[in-house]
Coordinates of C-alpha atoms in Angstrom, one line a residue:
X260 CA 200.2 -150.0 96.1
X261 CA 197.4 -148.0 94.6
X262 CA 193.9 -148.2 95.0
X263 CA 193.3 -149.2 91.2
X264 CA 195.8 -152.2 91.3
X265 CA 195.0 -153.6 94.5
X266 CA 191.7 -154.2 93.7
X267 CA 192.5 -156.1 90.1
X268 CA 195.1 -158.1 92.2
X269 CA 192.0 -159.0 94.6
X270 CA 190.0 -159.5 91.8
X271 CA 192.1 -161.8 89.3
X272 CA 192.6 -164.0 92.7
X273 CA 189.1 -165.1 93.0
X274 CA 188.3 -165.0 89.6
X275 CA 187.0 -168.6 89.8
X276 CA 184.5 -167.5 91.8
X277 CA 183.0 -165.6 88.5
X278 CA 179.5 -166.1 87.5
X279 CA 178.1 -169.7 89.1
X280 CA 179.5 -168.6 92.9
X281 CA 178.3 -164.7 92.3
X282 CA 176.3 -163.5 89.8
X283 CA 177.5 -160.1 89.8
X284 CA 181.0 -160.2 90.1
X285 CA 182.6 -157.0 89.6
X286 CA 180.3 -155.7 92.6
X287 CA 181.4 -158.6 94.9
X288 CA 185.2 -158.3 93.7
X289 CA 184.3 -153.9 94.5
X290 CA 183.1 -155.5 98.7
X291 CA 186.8 -157.5 99.1
X292 CA 188.4 -154.2 97.7
X293 CA 186.9 -152.0 100.5
X294 CA 187.7 -154.9 103.0
X295 CA 190.9 -153.8 101.9
X296 CA 190.8 -150.6 102.3
X297 CA 189.1 -150.6 105.7
X298 CA 192.0 -152.5 106.8
X299 CA 194.3 -150.2 105.2
X300 CA 192.0 -147.3 107.3
X301 CA 192.6 -149.6 110.5
X302 CA 196.1 -149.3 109.8
X303 CA 196.2 -146.1 109.8
X304 CA 195.1 -145.3 113.3
X305 CA 196.5 -143.9 116.0
X306 CA 197.4 -147.1 117.8
X307 CA 196.9 -149.5 114.3
X308 CA 200.8 -150.3 114.1
X309 CA 200.2 -152.2 117.5
X310 CA 197.9 -154.9 115.0
X311 CA 199.4 -154.0 111.9
X312 CA 202.1 -157.5 111.6
X313 CA 202.3 -160.5 113.0
X314 CA 203.4 -160.6 117.3
X315 CA 206.6 -160.9 117.7
X316 CA 208.2 -163.9 120.1
X317 CA 211.2 -162.3 121.2
X318 CA 208.4 -159.1 123.0
X319 CA 205.6 -161.8 123.8
X320 CA 207.5 -164.8 124.6
X321 CA 204.2 -166.4 125.8
X322 CA 202.2 -165.2 123.3
X323 CA 201.3 -168.4 121.3
X324 CA 201.3 -170.4 124.3
X325 CA 197.7 -168.2 124.7
X326 CA 196.8 -167.0 121.6
X327 CA 196.1 -170.8 118.7
X328 CA 195.5 -168.2 116.1
X329 CA 197.4 -165.4 115.6
X330 CA 196.1 -162.5 113.6
X331 CA 197.4 -159.2 112.2
X332 CA 196.5 -156.3 109.4
X333 CA 199.6 -157.3 107.6
X334 CA 198.6 -161.5 107.7
X335 CA 195.1 -160.2 106.4
X336 CA 195.7 -158.2 103.4
X337 CA 198.4 -161.0 101.9
X338 CA 195.0 -163.4 102.6
X339 CA 193.1 -161.2 100.7
X340 CA 195.3 -160.1 97.7
X341 CA 196.5 -164.3 97.6
X342 CA 193.0 -165.8 96.8
X343 CA 193.5 -167.0 100.4
X344 CA 190.2 -166.9 101.7
X345 CA 188.9 -169.1 98.7
X346 CA 188.9 -171.8 101.4
X347 CA 185.6 -170.3 102.8
X348 CA 184.1 -170.5 99.7
X349 CA 183.9 -174.5 100.2
X350 CA 182.7 -174.7 103.8
X351 CA 179.8 -175.9 102.5
X352 CA 181.6 -178.8 101.2
X353 CA 183.4 -180.1 104.8
X354 CA 181.8 -181.2 107.8
X355 CA 184.4 -179.1 109.8
X356 CA 181.8 -176.8 110.6
X357 CA 179.2 -176.8 114.0
X358 CA 176.7 -178.2 113.3
X359 CA 174.2 -174.5 114.4
X360 CA 175.9 -172.9 111.3
X361 CA 175.0 -175.5 109.0
X362 CA 172.0 -174.2 107.3
X363 CA 173.3 -170.5 107.6
X364 CA 176.5 -170.8 105.9
X365 CA 174.9 -173.2 103.2
X366 CA 171.9 -170.4 102.6
X367 CA 175.5 -168.2 100.9
X368 CA 177.5 -167.7 98.6
X369 CA 180.6 -168.4 98.3
X370 CA 181.6 -164.6 97.7
X371 CA 179.9 -164.2 100.9
X372 CA 181.3 -166.5 103.1
X373 CA 184.7 -165.0 101.8
X374 CA 183.1 -161.3 103.2
X375 CA 183.2 -163.1 106.3
X376 CA 186.2 -164.7 106.8
X377 CA 187.7 -161.0 106.0
X378 CA 185.4 -160.3 108.6
X379 CA 186.3 -163.1 111.5
X380 CA 190.0 -162.5 111.0
X381 CA 189.6 -158.8 111.5
X382 CA 187.8 -159.4 114.9
X383 CA 190.0 -162.3 115.7
X384 CA 193.0 -159.4 115.2
X385 CA 190.9 -157.7 118.7
X386 CA 189.7 -160.7 120.2
X387 CA 194.0 -161.6 120.7
X388 CA 194.5 -158.8 122.1
X389 CA 191.7 -158.1 125.0
X390 CA 192.4 -162.1 125.4
X391 CA 196.6 -161.8 126.0
X392 CA 196.8 -158.7 127.1
X393 CA 195.1 -157.3 130.7
X394 CA 192.8 -154.4 130.6
X395 CA 194.8 -151.9 131.8
X396 CA 197.3 -151.7 129.1
X397 CA 197.2 -149.7 126.3
X398 CA 196.8 -152.3 123.5
X399 CA 193.3 -153.5 125.9
X400 CA 192.0 -150.2 125.3
X401 CA 193.6 -149.7 121.7
X402 CA 191.4 -153.1 120.7

């Protein structure tokens, strides 16, 4: 998929946040497109393939016993392109958050919360790898 069509797809997925949640929606959509570029760049690194797809239970049978929030680059891209991060835009309307972040999250725009959700998931990829694998493995070092 070309960068232009990817950005159009991402922009369309978050169009409902235009104007009232992001005064400069085009800029916000561009930032989401840049997040997609970053994920593609991460995939292209030597060990990027390790994190590209969900962990196969046949390769790591106890993975889901240890890792409760699995995450990978393809899942992040799918959520980004399909509007899956819109849930973060509504965070200020829920009581499911930790109270220590209430003021910080409430001061963010919907698009800022969406961007933070993408970054959180990228961090989750590496966190999971570091938790599941021992320090002596190439997987651990790749993370």
